[in-house]
PDB file of C-alpha atoms in Angstrom:
ATOM      1  CA  MET A   1     -30.710 -34.794  59.651  1.00  0.00           C
ATOM      2  CA  SER A   2     -29.605 -34.570  56.413  1.00  0.00           C
ATOM      3  CA  THR A   3     -25.945 -32.558  57.650  1.00  0.00           C
ATOM      4  CA  THR A   4     -25.161 -31.263  53.779  1.00  0.00           C
ATOM      5  CA  PRO A   5     -24.670 -27.522  53.311  1.00  0.00           C
ATOM      6  CA  PRO A   6     -27.830 -25.504  51.018  1.00  0.00           C
ATOM      7  CA  SER A   7     -26.536 -24.862  46.864  1.00  0.00           C
ATOM      8  CA  PRO A   8     -24.910 -21.745  46.453  1.00  0.00           C
ATOM      9  CA  GLU A   9     -28.288 -19.905  44.319  1.00  0.00           C
ATOM     10  CA  LEU A  10     -27.049 -18.483  41.009  1.00  0.00           C
ATOM     11  CA  SER A  11     -27.549 -15.328  41.068  1.00  0.00           C
ATOM     12  CA  TYR A  12     -25.766 -13.983  37.297  1.00  0.00           C
ATOM     13  CA  PRO A  13     -27.874 -10.201  36.487  1.00  0.00           C
ATOM     14  CA  ALA A  14     -27.981  -9.443  33.459  1.00  0.00           C
ATOM     15  CA  VAL A  15     -25.376  -6.623  32.844  1.00  0.00           C
ATOM     16  CA  ARG A  16     -22.687  -9.561  34.660  1.00  0.00           C
ATOM     17  CA  ASN A  17     -23.369 -11.816  31.989  1.00  0.00           C
ATOM     18  CA  GLY A  18     -23.703  -9.898  29.136  1.00  0.00           C
ATOM     19  CA  LEU A  19     -19.876  -8.970  29.522  1.00  0.00           C
ATOM     20  CA  ASP A  20     -18.728 -12.417  30.439  1.00  0.00           C
ATOM     21  CA  PHE A  21     -20.005 -12.804  26.569  1.00  0.00           C
ATOM     22  CA  LEU A  22     -17.701 -10.471  25.919  1.00  0.00           C
ATOM     23  CA  ARG A  23     -14.617 -11.382  27.471  1.00  0.00           C
ATOM     24  CA  SER A  24     -15.713 -14.891  25.991  1.00  0.00           C
ATOM     25  CA  VAL A  25     -15.682 -13.433  22.392  1.00  0.00           C
ATOM     26  CA  VAL A  26     -12.394 -11.673  22.398  1.00  0.00           C
ATOM     27  CA  LYS A  27     -10.087 -14.439  23.915  1.00  0.00           C
ATOM     28  CA  HIS A  28     -11.676 -16.447  20.861  1.00  0.00           C
ATOM     29  CA  LEU A  29     -10.457 -14.182  18.920  1.00  0.00           C
ATOM     30  CA  ASP A  30      -7.055 -14.045  19.894  1.00  0.00           C
ATOM     31  CA  GLY A  31      -4.390 -14.561  17.811  1.00  0.00           C
ATOM     32  CA  PRO A  32      -3.189 -14.486  14.656  1.00  0.00           C
ATOM     33  CA  ASP A  33      -5.630 -16.942  12.636  1.00  0.00           C
ATOM     34  CA  PRO A  34      -8.459 -17.727  14.409  1.00  0.00           C
ATOM     35  CA  GLY A  35      -9.457 -21.472  14.218  1.00  0.00           C
ATOM     36  CA  PRO A  36     -13.449 -22.848  12.928  1.00  0.00           C
ATOM     37  CA  ARG A  37     -14.242 -23.864  16.394  1.00  0.00           C
ATOM     38  CA  ALA A  38     -13.060 -20.092  17.618  1.00  0.00           C
ATOM     39  CA  VAL A  39     -14.647 -18.605  15.194  1.00  0.00           C
ATOM     40  CA  LYS A  40     -18.173 -20.374  15.773  1.00  0.00           C
ATOM     41  CA  PHE A  41     -18.894 -19.582  19.625  1.00  0.00           C
ATOM     42  CA  ALA A  42     -17.083 -15.973  18.890  1.00  0.00           C
ATOM     43  CA  VAL A  43     -19.684 -15.432  17.138  1.00  0.00           C
ATOM     44  CA  VAL A  44     -22.422 -17.447  19.319  1.00  0.00           C
ATOM     45  CA  HIS A  45     -21.078 -15.540  22.666  1.00  0.00           C
ATOM     46  CA  LEU A  46     -21.004 -11.829  21.033  1.00  0.00           C
ATOM     47  CA  GLN A  47     -24.344 -13.222  19.571  1.00  0.00           C
ATOM     48  CA  ALA A  48     -25.848 -13.454  22.986  1.00  0.00           C
ATOM     49  CA  ALA A  49     -23.610 -10.874  24.914  1.00  0.00           C
ATOM     50  CA  THR A  50     -25.364  -8.513  22.015  1.00  0.00           C
ATOM     51  CA  GLU A  51     -29.131  -9.605  22.808  1.00  0.00           C
ATOM     52  CA  ILE A  52     -28.118  -9.772  26.441  1.00  0.00           C
ATOM     53  CA  LEU A  53     -27.064  -5.968  26.789  1.00  0.00           C
ATOM     54  CA  LEU A  54     -29.784  -4.608  24.586  1.00  0.00           C
ATOM     55  CA  LYS A  55     -32.110  -6.113  26.507  1.00  0.00           C
ATOM     56  CA  ALA A  56     -30.585  -4.527  29.871  1.00  0.00           C
ATOM     57  CA  GLY A  57     -30.504  -1.631  28.474  1.00  0.00           C
ATOM     58  CA  LEU A  58     -33.696  -1.191  27.501  1.00  0.00           C
ATOM     59  CA  ALA A  59     -35.091  -2.684  30.964  1.00  0.00           C
ATOM     60  CA  SER A  60     -33.460   0.200  32.431  1.00  0.00           C
ATOM     61  CA  LEU A  61     -35.702   1.571  30.658  1.00  0.00           C
ATOM     62  CA  ASP A  62     -38.761  -0.040  32.070  1.00  0.00           C
ATOM     63  CA  TRP A  63     -38.443  -3.712  32.498  1.00  0.00           C
ATOM     64  CA  LYS A  64     -42.080  -4.063  30.415  1.00  0.00           C
ATOM     65  CA  LEU A  65     -40.941  -2.613  27.224  1.00  0.00           C
ATOM     66  CA  VAL A  66     -38.588  -6.405  26.671  1.00  0.00           C
ATOM     67  CA  PHE A  67     -41.720  -8.216  26.803  1.00  0.00           C
ATOM     68  CA  ALA A  68     -42.897  -9.841  23.639  1.00  0.00           C
ATOM     69  CA  ASP A  69     -46.385  -9.622  24.502  1.00  0.00           C
ATOM     70  CA  PRO A  70     -46.563  -6.321  26.623  1.00  0.00           C
ATOM     71  CA  ASP A  71     -49.670  -6.945  27.866  1.00  0.00           C
ATOM     72  CA  GLN A  72     -48.436 -10.442  30.100  1.00  0.00           C
ATOM     73  CA  ALA A  73     -46.154  -8.498  31.557  1.00  0.00           C
ATOM     74  CA  ASP A  74     -46.021  -9.618  34.752  1.00  0.00           C
ATOM     75  CA  GLU A  75     -43.428  -8.492  37.458  1.00  0.00           C
ATOM     76  CA  ALA A  76     -42.682 -11.904  39.188  1.00  0.00           C
ATOM     77  CA  ALA A  77     -42.156 -12.919  36.151  1.00  0.00           C
ATOM     78  CA  TYR A  78     -39.797 -11.240  34.826  1.00  0.00           C
ATOM     79  CA  LYS A  79     -37.435 -11.043  37.989  1.00  0.00           C
ATOM     80  CA  ALA A  80     -37.483 -14.901  37.822  1.00  0.00           C
ATOM     81  CA  GLY A  81     -36.312 -14.680  33.876  1.00  0.00           C
ATOM     82  CA  ASP A  82     -39.480 -17.487  32.766  1.00  0.00           C
ATOM     83  CA  PHE A  83     -41.119 -15.384  29.909  1.00  0.00           C
ATOM     84  CA  ILE A  84     -40.470 -14.570  26.177  1.00  0.00           C
ATOM     85  CA  SER A  85     -38.484 -12.031  25.398  1.00  0.00           C
ATOM     86  CA  ILE A  86     -38.045  -9.428  22.508  1.00  0.00           C
ATOM     87  CA  GLY A  87     -35.105 -10.246  19.902  1.00  0.00           C
ATOM     88  CA  PRO A  88     -32.399  -7.879  19.664  1.00  0.00           C
ATOM     89  CA  GLY A  89     -34.350  -6.449  16.036  1.00  0.00           C
ATOM     90  CA  LYS A  90     -36.984  -5.133  18.275  1.00  0.00           C
ATOM     91  CA  ALA A  91     -34.670  -3.778  21.157  1.00  0.00           C
ATOM     92  CA  ILE A  92     -32.932  -2.128  18.769  1.00  0.00           C
ATOM     93  CA  THR A  93     -36.279  -0.363  17.104  1.00  0.00           C
ATOM     94  CA  LEU A  94     -37.501   0.594  21.533  1.00  0.00           C
ATOM     95  CA  LEU A  95     -34.199   1.884  22.546  1.00  0.00           C
ATOM     96  CA  LYS A  96     -34.227   3.903  18.920  1.00  0.00           C
ATOM     97  CA  LYS A  97     -37.657   5.507  19.857  1.00  0.00           C
ATOM     98  CA  GLU A  98     -35.992   6.211  23.540  1.00  0.00           C
ATOM     99  CA  GLY A  99     -32.881   8.248  21.723  1.00  0.00           C
ATOM    100  CA  VAL A 100     -30.673   5.717  22.225  1.00  0.00           C
ATOM    101  CA  GLU A 101     -28.264   6.334  19.470  1.00  0.00           C
ATOM    102  CA  ILE A 102     -27.408   3.282  17.694  1.00  0.00           C
ATOM    103  CA  ALA A 103     -26.436   3.881  13.264  1.00  0.00           C
ATOM    104  CA  ASN A 104     -27.283   1.751  10.424  1.00  0.00           C
ATOM    105  CA  ARG A 105     -24.183   0.174  10.202  1.00  0.00           C
ATOM    106  CA  GLU A 106     -24.080  -0.780  13.680  1.00  0.00           C
ATOM    107  CA  LYS A 107     -27.553  -1.772  13.054  1.00  0.00           C
ATOM    108  CA  LYS A 108     -26.688  -4.107  10.405  1.00  0.00           C
ATOM    109  CA  GLU A 109     -23.680  -5.401  11.400  1.00  0.00           C
ATOM    110  CA  ILE A 110     -25.791  -6.280  14.902  1.00  0.00           C
ATOM    111  CA  GLU A 111     -28.529  -8.131  12.381  1.00  0.00           C
ATOM    112  CA  ARG A 112     -26.107 -10.092   9.962  1.00  0.00           C
ATOM    113  CA  LEU A 113     -24.378 -11.013  13.279  1.00  0.00           C
ATOM    114  CA  ALA A 114     -28.046 -13.241  14.485  1.00  0.00           C
ATOM    115  CA  VAL A 115     -28.261 -14.538  11.971  1.00  0.00           C
ATOM    116  CA  GLU A 116     -25.135 -16.297  11.157  1.00  0.00           C
ATOM    117  CA  ARG A 117     -24.893 -17.491  14.831  1.00  0.00           C
ATOM    118  CA  ASN A 118     -28.318 -19.583  13.412  1.00  0.00           C
ATOM    119  CA  LYS A 119     -26.392 -20.273  10.769  1.00  0.00           C
ATOM    120  CA  LEU A 120     -23.210 -21.138  13.095  1.00  0.00           C
ATOM    121  CA  ALA A 121     -25.188 -23.303  16.317  1.00  0.00           C
ATOM    122  CA  HIS A 122     -27.799 -25.203  14.486  1.00  0.00           C
ATOM    123  CA  PHE A 123     -26.227 -25.834  10.918  1.00  0.00           C
ATOM    124  CA  GLY A 124     -22.804 -26.122  11.090  1.00  0.00           C
ATOM    125  CA  GLY A 125     -22.101 -23.259   8.385  1.00  0.00           C
ATOM    126  CA  THR A 126     -19.159 -21.593   7.997  1.00  0.00           C
ATOM    127  CA  LEU A 127     -18.009 -18.136   8.042  1.00  0.00           C
ATOM    128  CA  SER A 128     -13.546 -16.466   7.448  1.00  0.00           C
ATOM    129  CA  ALA A 129     -12.179 -15.341  11.030  1.00  0.00           C
ATOM    130  CA  ALA A 130     -11.704 -11.852   8.328  1.00  0.00           C
ATOM    131  CA  ALA A 131     -15.316 -11.157   7.844  1.00  0.00           C
ATOM    132  CA  VAL A 132     -16.256 -12.187  11.350  1.00  0.00           C
ATOM    133  CA  GLU A 133     -13.418  -9.940  13.642  1.00  0.00           C
ATOM    134  CA  LYS A 134     -15.175  -7.121  11.172  1.00  0.00           C
ATOM    135  CA  ARG A 135     -18.116  -7.666  12.257  1.00  0.00           C
ATOM    136  CA  SER A 136     -16.712  -8.545  15.897  1.00  0.00           C
ATOM    137  CA  GLY A 137     -15.128  -5.134  16.624  1.00  0.00           C
ATOM    138  CA  ILE A 138     -17.636  -2.840  15.001  1.00  0.00           C
ATOM    139  CA  VAL A 139     -19.997  -4.777  17.455  1.00  0.00           C
ATOM    140  CA  LEU A 140     -18.145  -4.422  20.560  1.00  0.00           C
ATOM    141  CA  GLU A 141     -16.517  -0.997  20.104  1.00  0.00           C
ATOM    142  CA  PHE A 142     -20.657  -0.191  19.678  1.00  0.00           C
ATOM    143  CA  LEU A 143     -21.935  -2.314  23.398  1.00  0.00           C
ATOM    144  CA  LEU A 144     -18.505  -0.450  24.943  1.00  0.00           C
ATOM    145  CA  ARG A 145     -20.094   2.482  24.348  1.00  0.00           C
ATOM    146  CA  PHE A 146     -23.402   0.547  24.777  1.00  0.00           C
ATOM    147  CA  ILE A 147     -22.163  -0.214  27.932  1.00  0.00           C
ATOM    148  CA  ASP A 148     -20.415   3.564  28.940  1.00  0.00           C
ATOM    149  CA  ASP A 149     -23.254   5.311  28.602  1.00  0.00           C
ATOM    150  CA  HIS A 150     -26.579   3.703  29.042  1.00  0.00           C
ATOM    151  CA  LEU A 151     -25.498   1.189  31.259  1.00  0.00           C
ATOM    152  CA  ARG A 152     -22.633   2.129  33.501  1.00  0.00           C
ATOM    153  CA  ILE A 153     -25.107   4.162  35.602  1.00  0.00           C
ATOM    154  CA  GLU A 154     -27.974   1.981  37.020  1.00  0.00           C
ATOM    155  CA  LEU A 155     -25.049  -0.169  38.367  1.00  0.00           C
ATOM    156  CA  ASP A 156     -24.222  -0.760  42.189  1.00  0.00           C
ATOM    157  CA  ALA A 157     -21.154  -0.647  43.326  1.00  0.00           C
ATOM    158  CA  ASP A 158     -20.776  -4.083  43.021  1.00  0.00           C
ATOM    159  CA  ASP A 159     -22.030  -4.453  40.411  1.00  0.00           C
ATOM    160  CA  SER A 160     -19.546  -1.043  38.542  1.00  0.00           C
ATOM    161  CA  ALA A 161     -15.993  -2.461  40.027  1.00  0.00           C
ATOM    162  CA  HIS A 162     -16.757  -5.648  38.503  1.00  0.00           C
ATOM    163  CA  LEU A 163     -17.662  -3.554  35.427  1.00  0.00           C
ATOM    164  CA  GLU A 164     -14.940  -1.232  35.436  1.00  0.00           C
ATOM    165  CA  GLU A 165     -12.523  -4.872  35.705  1.00  0.00           C
ATOM    166  CA  GLU A 166     -14.241  -6.721  32.517  1.00  0.00           C
ATOM    167  CA  MET A 167     -14.561  -3.347  30.067  1.00  0.00           C
ATOM    168  CA  ARG A 168     -11.143  -2.597  30.550  1.00  0.00           C
ATOM    169  CA  PHE A 169     -10.322  -6.667  29.341  1.00  0.00           C
ATOM    170  CA  VAL A 170     -12.263  -6.446  26.429  1.00  0.00           C
ATOM    171  CA  ARG A 171     -10.564  -2.598  25.384  1.00  0.00           C
ATOM    172  CA  ALA A 172      -7.417  -3.018  25.636  1.00  0.00           C
ATOM    173  CA  ASN A 173      -7.740  -6.830  23.667  1.00  0.00           C
ATOM    174  CA  VAL A 174     -10.321  -4.901  20.819  1.00  0.00           C
ATOM    175  CA  PRO A 175      -7.499  -3.391  18.596  1.00  0.00           C
ATOM    176  CA  ARG A 176      -5.787  -6.588  19.397  1.00  0.00           C
ATOM    177  CA  ILE A 177      -9.622  -9.228  17.089  1.00  0.00           C
ATOM    178  CA  ARG A 178      -8.867  -6.760  13.421  1.00  0.00           C
ATOM    179  CA  GLY A 179      -4.837  -8.585  13.984  1.00  0.00           C
ATOM    180  CA  TYR A 180      -5.278 -11.456  11.287  1.00  0.00           C
ATOM    181  CA  ALA A 181      -7.295  -9.156   8.704  1.00  0.00           C
ATOM    182  CA  THR A 182      -4.581  -6.832   8.426  1.00  0.00           C
ATOM    183  CA  ALA A 183      -2.275  -8.950   7.988  1.00  0.00           C
ATOM    184  CA  LYS A 184      -3.232 -11.067   5.456  1.00  0.00           C
ATOM    185  CA  MET A 185      -3.810  -7.318   3.620  1.00  0.00           C
ATOM    186  CA  THR A 186      -0.056  -7.633   3.799  1.00  0.00           C
ATOM    187  CA  LYS A 187       0.677 -10.107   2.346  1.00  0.00           C
ATOM    188  CA  LEU A 188      -1.009  -9.188  -0.475  1.00  0.00           C
ATOM    189  CA  GLU A 189      -0.396  -5.664  -1.106  1.00  0.00           C
ATOM    190  CA  THR A 190       2.042  -6.661  -4.109  1.00  0.00           C
ATOM    191  CA  GLU A 191      -0.802  -8.782  -4.811  1.00  0.00           C
ATOM    192  CA  LEU A 192      -3.668  -6.240  -5.282  1.00  0.00           C
ATOM    193  CA  VAL A 193      -0.994  -3.176  -6.355  1.00  0.00           C
ATOM    194  CA  ARG A 194      -1.473  -4.822  -9.505  1.00  0.00           C
ATOM    195  CA  LEU A 195      -5.512  -4.967  -9.920  1.00  0.00           C
ATOM    196  CA  LYS A 196      -6.036  -1.430  -8.595  1.00  0.00           C
ATOM    197  CA  HIS A 197      -8.666  -1.370 -11.587  1.00  0.00           C
ATOM    198  CA  ALA A 198     -10.832  -4.359 -10.780  1.00  0.00           C
ATOM    199  CA  THR A 199     -11.317  -4.101  -6.550  1.00  0.00           C
ATOM    200  CA  LEU A 200     -13.278  -3.176  -4.616  1.00  0.00           C
ATOM    201  CA  ARG A 201     -14.876  -3.153  -1.158  1.00  0.00           C
ATOM    202  CA  CYS A 202     -15.697  -6.155   0.247  1.00  0.00           C
ATOM    203  CA  PRO A 203     -18.439  -6.369   2.161  1.00  0.00           C
ATOM    204  CA  ASP A 204     -17.861  -8.951   4.456  1.00  0.00           C
ATOM    205  CA  CYS A 205     -13.952  -8.090   5.424  1.00  0.00           C
ATOM    206  CA  ASP A 206     -14.402  -4.834   5.341  1.00  0.00           C
ATOM    207  CA  MET A 207     -11.110  -4.482   3.479  1.00  0.00           C
ATOM    208  CA  TRP A 208      -9.951  -3.350  -0.035  1.00  0.00           C
ATOM    209  CA  ALA A 209      -9.277  -7.151  -1.422  1.00  0.00           C
ATOM    210  CA  LEU A 210     -12.288  -7.785  -3.534  1.00  0.00           C
ATOM    211  CA  VAL A 211     -11.257  -8.904  -6.677  1.00  0.00           C
ATOM    212  CA  ALA A 212     -13.630  -8.067 -10.172  1.00  0.00           C
ATOM    213  CA  ASP A 213     -12.414 -10.222 -12.851  1.00  0.00           C
ATOM    214  CA  GLY A 214     -14.275 -11.053 -15.956  1.00  0.00           C
ATOM    215  CA  GLY A 215     -17.308 -12.460 -14.011  1.00  0.00           C
ATOM    216  CA  LEU A 216     -15.602 -13.563 -10.523  1.00  0.00           C
ATOM    217  CA  LEU A 217     -15.805 -12.121  -7.176  1.00  0.00           C
ATOM    218  CA  ASP A 218     -13.365 -13.280  -5.089  1.00  0.00           C
ATOM    219  CA  CYS A 219     -12.441 -11.509  -1.901  1.00  0.00           C
ATOM    220  CA  ARG A 220      -8.426 -12.305  -0.922  1.00  0.00           C
ATOM    221  CA  VAL A 221      -8.606 -12.014   2.509  1.00  0.00           C
ATOM    222  CA  CYS A 222     -11.083 -13.520   3.148  1.00  0.00           C
ATOM    223  CA  ASP A 223     -12.206 -15.756   0.512  1.00  0.00           C
ATOM    224  CA  ARG A 224     -15.764 -15.183   0.054  1.00  0.00           C
ATOM    225  CA  SER A 225     -16.789 -15.096  -3.697  1.00  0.00           C
ATOM    226  CA  TRP A 226     -20.528 -13.774  -4.705  1.00  0.00           C
ATOM    227  CA  GLU A 227     -22.258 -14.236  -7.885  1.00  0.00           C
ATOM    228  CA  PRO A 228     -22.042 -11.891 -10.384  1.00  0.00           C
ATOM    229  CA  ALA A 229     -26.862 -11.605 -10.119  1.00  0.00           C
ATOM    230  CA  THR A 230     -26.706 -11.253  -6.379  1.00  0.00           C
ATOM    231  CA  PHE A 231     -23.763  -8.944  -5.383  1.00  0.00           C
ATOM    232  CA  PRO A 232     -24.799  -5.890  -6.737  1.00  0.00           C
ATOM    233  CA  LEU A 233     -27.698  -5.578  -3.315  1.00  0.00           C
ATOM    234  CA  GLU A 234     -25.014  -6.700  -1.088  1.00  0.00           C
ATOM    235  CA  TYR A 235     -22.609  -4.044  -2.536  1.00  0.00           C
ATOM    236  CA  ALA A 236     -25.622  -1.607  -2.611  1.00  0.00           C
ATOM    237  CA  VAL A 237     -26.546  -2.790   0.952  1.00  0.00           C
ATOM    238  CA  TYR A 238     -23.043  -3.924   3.103  1.00  0.00           C
ATOM    239  CA  VAL A 239     -20.714  -1.167   0.960  1.00  0.00           C
ATOM    240  CA  LEU A 240     -23.303   1.307   0.351  1.00  0.00           C
ATOM    241  CA  GLY A 241     -24.604   1.678   3.118  1.00  0.00           C
ATOM    242  CA  HIS A 242     -28.791   1.426   1.505  1.00  0.00           C
ATOM    243  CA  SER A 243     -31.596   0.068   3.116  1.00  0.00           C
ATOM    244  CA  TRP A 244     -33.097  -2.844   2.714  1.00  0.00           C
ATOM    245  CA  ARG A 245     -36.655  -1.438   2.313  1.00  0.00           C
ATOM    246  CA  GLU A 246     -35.376   0.117  -0.951  1.00  0.00           C
ATOM    247  CA  TYR A 247     -34.765  -3.159  -2.883  1.00  0.00           C
ATOM    248  CA  ARG A 248     -37.836  -4.638  -1.471  1.00  0.00           C
ATOM    249  CA  LYS A 249     -40.342  -3.793  -4.719  1.00  0.00           C
ATOM    250  CA  THR A 250     -37.831  -3.206  -6.827  1.00  0.00           C
ATOM    251  CA  GLY A 251     -35.116  -6.175  -7.046  1.00  0.00           C
ATOM    252  CA  GLN A 252     -31.773  -6.344  -7.533  1.00  0.00           C
ATOM    253  CA  PRO A 253     -30.086  -2.864  -8.146  1.00  0.00           C
ATOM    254  CA  ALA A 254     -29.024  -3.249 -10.773  1.00  0.00           C
ATOM    255  CA  ASP A 255     -29.179  -1.910 -14.024  1.00  0.00           C
ATOM    256  CA  TYR A 256     -28.288  -3.467 -17.914  1.00  0.00           C
ATOM    257  CA  CYS A 257     -24.592  -2.945 -19.158  1.00  0.00           C
ATOM    258  CA  PRO A 258     -23.921  -1.730 -22.759  1.00  0.00           C
ATOM    259  CA  GLU A 259     -20.646  -3.980 -23.061  1.00  0.00           C
ATOM    260  CA  CYS A 260     -21.817  -7.379 -21.816  1.00  0.00           C
ATOM    261  CA  GLU A 261     -25.586  -6.242 -21.804  1.00  0.00           C
ATOM    262  CA  ASP A 262     -26.134  -8.644 -18.290  1.00  0.00           C
ATOM    263  CA  HIS A 263     -27.852  -6.521 -16.216  1.00  0.00           C
ATOM    264  CA  THR A 264     -25.365  -6.477 -13.206  1.00  0.00           C
ATOM    265  CA  LEU A 265     -23.993  -2.564 -14.150  1.00  0.00           C
ATOM    266  CA  VAL A 266     -24.040  -0.732 -10.715  1.00  0.00           C
ATOM    267  CA  ASP A 267     -23.994   3.597 -10.920  1.00  0.00           C
ATOM    268  CA  GLU A 268     -22.412   3.682  -7.796  1.00  0.00           C
ATOM    269  CA  ALA A 269     -19.207   1.892  -7.498  1.00  0.00           C
ATOM    270  CA  TYR A 270     -16.053   2.793  -6.113  1.00  0.00           C
ATOM    271  CA  LEU A 271     -13.020   0.982  -7.314  1.00  0.00           C
ATOM    272  CA  ALA A 272      -9.477   1.290  -5.715  1.00  0.00           C
ATOM    273  CA  ASP A 273      -7.791   2.912  -8.161  1.00  0.00           C
ATOM    274  CA  ALA A 274      -9.758   5.494  -7.532  1.00  0.00           C
ATOM    275  CA  PRO A 275     -11.363   5.208  -3.847  1.00  0.00           C
ATOM    276  CA  ASP A 276     -13.480   8.154  -3.285  1.00  0.00           C
ATOM    277  CA  LYS A 277     -14.645   8.913  -7.394  1.00  0.00           C
ATOM    278  CA  GLN A 278     -18.187   7.028  -7.576  1.00  0.00           C
ATOM    279  CA  ARG A 279     -18.518   4.693 -10.798  1.00  0.00           C
ATOM    280  CA  SER A 280     -20.734   2.876 -12.464  1.00  0.00           C
ATOM    281  CA  PHE A 281     -19.698  -0.424 -12.606  1.00  0.00           C
ATOM    282  CA  CYS A 282     -20.464  -4.136 -14.192  1.00  0.00           C
ATOM    283  CA  PHE A 283     -19.862  -7.721 -11.856  1.00  0.00           C
ATOM    284  CA  GLY A 284     -20.870  -8.937 -15.380  1.00  0.00           C
ATOM    285  CA  CYS A 285     -17.480  -8.291 -17.011  1.00  0.00           C
ATOM    286  CA  SER A 286     -15.849  -6.341 -14.381  1.00  0.00           C
ATOM    287  CA  GLN A 287     -15.485  -2.929 -16.956  1.00  0.00           C
ATOM    288  CA  ALA A 288     -15.624   0.340 -15.615  1.00  0.00           C
ATOM    289  CA  PHE A 289     -17.582   3.562 -17.004  1.00  0.00           C
ATOM    290  CA  ASP A 290     -17.040   6.936 -16.443  1.00  0.00           C
ATOM    291  CA  ASP A 291     -20.204   9.149 -17.945  1.00  0.00           C
ATOM    292  CA  LEU A 292     -23.101   6.572 -18.756  1.00  0.00           C
ATOM    293  CA  ASP A 293     -25.618   8.173 -20.269  1.00  0.00           C
ATOM    294  CA  ASN A 294     -29.376   6.760 -20.703  1.00  0.00           C
ATOM    295  CA  CYS A 295     -30.420   6.205 -24.393  1.00  0.00           C
ATOM    296  CA  ILE A 296     -33.357   9.100 -25.380  1.00  0.00           C
ATOM    297  CA  ARG A 297     -35.318   5.716 -27.162  1.00  0.00           C
ATOM    298  CA  CYS A 298     -34.486   2.942 -25.355  1.00  0.00           C
ATOM    299  CA  THR A 299     -33.649   4.441 -21.817  1.00  0.00           C
ATOM    300  CA  LEU A 300     -30.741   2.429 -21.607  1.00  0.00           C
ATOM    301  CA  PRO A 301     -27.352   3.491 -20.605  1.00  0.00           C
ATOM    302  CA  PHE A 302     -25.245   4.115 -22.630  1.00  0.00           C
ATOM    303  CA  GLN A 303     -21.426   5.371 -23.298  1.00  0.00           C
ATOM    304  CA  PRO A 304     -21.471   8.645 -25.179  1.00  0.00           C
ATOM    305  CA  ARG A 305     -18.978   8.943 -27.744  1.00  0.00           C
ATOM    306  CA  ALA A 306     -19.357  12.676 -28.149  1.00  0.00           C
ATOM    307  CA  ASP A 307     -21.186  16.033 -26.013  1.00  0.00           C
ATOM    308  CA  ASP A 308     -24.369  15.401 -27.806  1.00  0.00           C
ATOM    309  CA  ASP A 309     -25.014  12.113 -28.103  1.00  0.00           C
ATOM    310  CA  LEU A 310     -28.164  11.235 -26.570  1.00  0.00           C
ATOM    311  CA  VAL A 311     -28.945   7.760 -28.811  1.00  0.00           C
ATOM    312  CA  CYS A 312     -27.038   5.342 -28.350  1.00  0.00           C
ATOM    313  CA  GLY A 313     -25.017   2.760 -31.328  1.00  0.00           C
ATOM    314  CA  SER A 314     -27.860  -0.311 -31.110  1.00  0.00           C
ATOM    315  CA  CYS A 315     -31.084   2.464 -31.630  1.00  0.00           C
ATOM    316  CA  TRP A 316     -29.368   4.599 -34.101  1.00  0.00           C
ATOM    317  CA  ALA A 317     -28.494   0.998 -36.111  1.00  0.00           C
ATOM    318  CA  GLN A 318     -32.066  -0.113 -35.962  1.00  0.00           C
ATOM    319  CA  ALA A 319     -33.183   3.712 -37.313  1.00  0.00           C
ATOM    320  CA  LEU A 320     -30.677   2.900 -39.833  1.00  0.00           C
ATOM    321  CA  ALA A 321     -32.023  -0.585 -41.210  1.00  0.00           C
ATOM    322  CA  ARG A 322     -35.354   0.965 -41.513  1.00  0.00           C
ATOM    323  CA  ASP A 323     -34.301   3.966 -43.600  1.00  0.00           C
TER     324      ASP A 323
END
């Protein structure tokens, strides 16, 4: 008869599992300049933690809600973890229906996190440390609040003690993982002061470091670049906070620019030299406009030269040519 002791049964409840991934995120992003490998694992583990903890919160309300097909909900399969579950987007939708507060910005960052996780895990994409720090900070802060408000009360004494220990570690380190972008902004301060008139907030790292210069759109912190034709949508959604749905039918939220005549003008932009002042701005020619109006003949935007100007210069020229 064998005397080999039985293998220990592995038991790792969802909340403990999610907290373990959170600890890993903090460790990977700790330091002045996380390397590519650390950034990759931070994104992958943060997405895993987010998905696990969202589903744990949903299961605390009703375990059947985490099944992708509610008609297939089976308690034995749920306890064994042997079923197809919903994704984080669906979990957010169901949690909001149950009264859980999740801000649109938090929802967008969680959704972007899932996309970036897939790129990194499956296709070997790359992300800047600054962009990852920004996204991780927002998602981590949401998860800390979510755990306090919706998961803590469901735990037994042992799990509650473990939660307290892990949360102390994560909370103590969350402020530190934003250090890279802040440090780089400090180094860039002198350079960016001279470029305030053409500097906007970056949709990736959230810093006032995206310089628009003659059709070139480059963030000096996260080193990402954009094309003028596609950037207006990124800016509208991830800086201004508008919904993708607004543009499903109309496409890019950009208009005709009276200066360069490309469709790269937005009517709501904020520049570092006056961050609270709404302006029209062209991402094609990097021209800012105050008080643009629409021509009553061609309906295109134009810069009036007098208060009573109703027609743009092109339409005036055409009318004079016919006369």
